[in-house]
mmCIF file of C-alpha atoms in Angstrom:
data_model
loop_
_atom_site.group_PDB
_atom_site.id
_atom_site.type_symbol
_atom_site.label_atom_id
_atom_site.label_comp_id
_atom_site.label_asym_id
_atom_site.label_seq_id
_atom_site.Cartn_x
_atom_site.Cartn_y
_atom_site.Cartn_z
ATOM 1 C CA MET A 1 39.951 12.530 26.921
ATOM 2 C CA GLY A 2 40.517 11.180 23.387
ATOM 3 C CA LYS A 3 40.273 7.571 24.566
ATOM 4 C CA LEU A 4 36.939 8.297 26.258
ATOM 5 C CA LEU A 5 35.526 9.732 23.035
ATOM 6 C CA LEU A 6 36.723 6.708 21.055
ATOM 7 C CA LEU A 7 35.132 4.377 23.618
ATOM 8 C CA LEU A 8 31.817 6.279 23.444
ATOM 9 C CA LEU A 9 31.942 6.212 19.649
ATOM 10 C CA ALA A 10 32.615 2.455 19.625
ATOM 11 C CA ILE A 11 29.709 1.847 22.034
ATOM 12 C CA ALA A 12 27.417 3.991 19.877
ATOM 13 C CA VAL A 13 28.383 2.033 16.752
ATOM 14 C CA VAL A 14 27.755 -1.302 18.483
ATOM 15 C CA ILE A 15 24.344 -0.121 19.730
ATOM 16 C CA TYR A 16 23.474 1.138 16.238
ATOM 17 C CA VAL A 17 24.437 -2.141 14.565
ATOM 18 C CA VAL A 18 22.560 -4.264 17.113
ATOM 19 C CA THR A 19 19.469 -2.059 16.800
ATOM 20 C CA ARG A 20 19.657 -2.226 13.016
ATOM 21 C CA LEU A 21 19.931 -6.025 13.096
ATOM 22 C CA ILE A 22 16.936 -6.304 15.407
ATOM 23 C CA GLU A 23 14.860 -3.936 13.244
ATOM 24 C CA THR A 24 15.595 -5.731 9.998
ATOM 25 C CA ARG A 25 15.503 -9.233 11.507
ATOM 26 C CA GLY A 26 18.833 -10.389 10.231
ATOM 27 C CA HIS A 27 18.898 -8.433 6.972
ATOM 28 C CA PRO A 28 21.184 -5.548 7.782
ATOM 29 C CA PHE A 29 20.954 -2.466 5.615
ATOM 30 C CA ARG A 30 17.713 -3.425 3.865
ATOM 31 C CA ARG A 31 16.456 -0.288 2.169
ATOM 32 C CA SER A 32 12.702 -0.836 1.937
ATOM 33 C CA ALA A 33 9.918 -2.719 3.620
ATOM 34 C CA PRO A 34 9.451 -6.329 2.553
ATOM 35 C CA ARG A 35 7.091 -6.808 -0.365
ATOM 36 C CA PRO A 36 4.294 -9.311 -0.042
ATOM 37 C CA GLY A 37 4.953 -12.448 -2.002
ATOM 38 C CA PRO A 38 2.614 -14.027 -4.498
ATOM 39 C CA GLY A 39 -0.407 -15.445 -2.810
ATOM 40 C CA ARG A 40 -4.133 -15.322 -2.801
ATOM 41 C CA PRO A 41 -5.432 -11.993 -4.006
ATOM 42 C CA GLY A 42 -7.646 -10.066 -1.664
ATOM 43 C CA PRO A 43 -11.400 -10.032 -1.965
ATOM 44 C CA PRO A 44 -12.775 -8.219 -5.004
ATOM 45 C CA ARG A 45 -13.340 -4.550 -4.465
ATOM 46 C CA PRO A 46 -16.889 -3.273 -4.708
ATOM 47 C CA LEU A 47 -17.623 -1.476 -7.928
ATOM 48 C CA GLY A 48 -18.897 2.046 -7.877
ATOM 49 C CA PRO A 49 -22.063 2.725 -9.868
ATOM 50 C CA ASP A 50 -20.057 4.348 -12.653
ATOM 51 C CA ASP A 51 -17.966 1.163 -13.030
ATOM 52 C CA ASP A 52 -20.918 -1.245 -13.140
ATOM 53 C CA PRO A 53 -21.927 -2.067 -16.756
ATOM 54 C CA ASP A 54 -25.415 -3.207 -15.702
ATOM 55 C CA PHE A 55 -26.040 0.068 -13.899
ATOM 56 C CA LEU A 56 -24.844 2.102 -16.880
ATOM 57 C CA ARG A 57 -26.941 0.055 -19.301
ATOM 58 C CA ASP A 58 -30.041 0.545 -17.143
ATOM 59 C CA LEU A 59 -29.280 4.255 -16.788
ATOM 60 C CA ASN A 60 -29.044 4.647 -20.564
ATOM 61 C CA ARG A 61 -32.265 2.694 -21.044
ATOM 62 C CA ARG A 62 -34.118 4.903 -18.541
ATOM 63 C CA ARG A 63 -32.719 8.066 -20.132
ATOM 64 C CA ARG A 64 -33.825 6.952 -23.592
ATOM 65 C CA GLN A 65 -37.243 6.036 -22.205
ATOM 66 C CA LYS A 66 -37.663 9.484 -20.599
ATOM 67 C CA LYS A 67 -36.565 11.160 -23.822
ATOM 68 C CA LYS A 68 -38.986 9.018 -25.816
ATOM 69 C CA ASP A 69 -41.859 9.744 -23.408
ATOM 70 C CA GLY A 70 -41.117 13.473 -23.573
ATOM 71 C CA GLU A 71 -41.229 13.567 -27.390
ATOM 72 C CA GLU A 72 -44.657 11.953 -27.669
#
């Protein structure tokens, strides 16, 4: 009975190691996912209206214009 358990344990260890090697593609016991290397950066992200200086400048201009029109 003891030999059978040792055999099953040995088979389980072999299966674990083989599975681990296949998962990590030859880098056993790697802790984290591979990081992307330096390369071309992705396309620029679109700016929201609150991040766009032209939009904010125009918004301030319109607000001042409304305030000026309201005072007269």
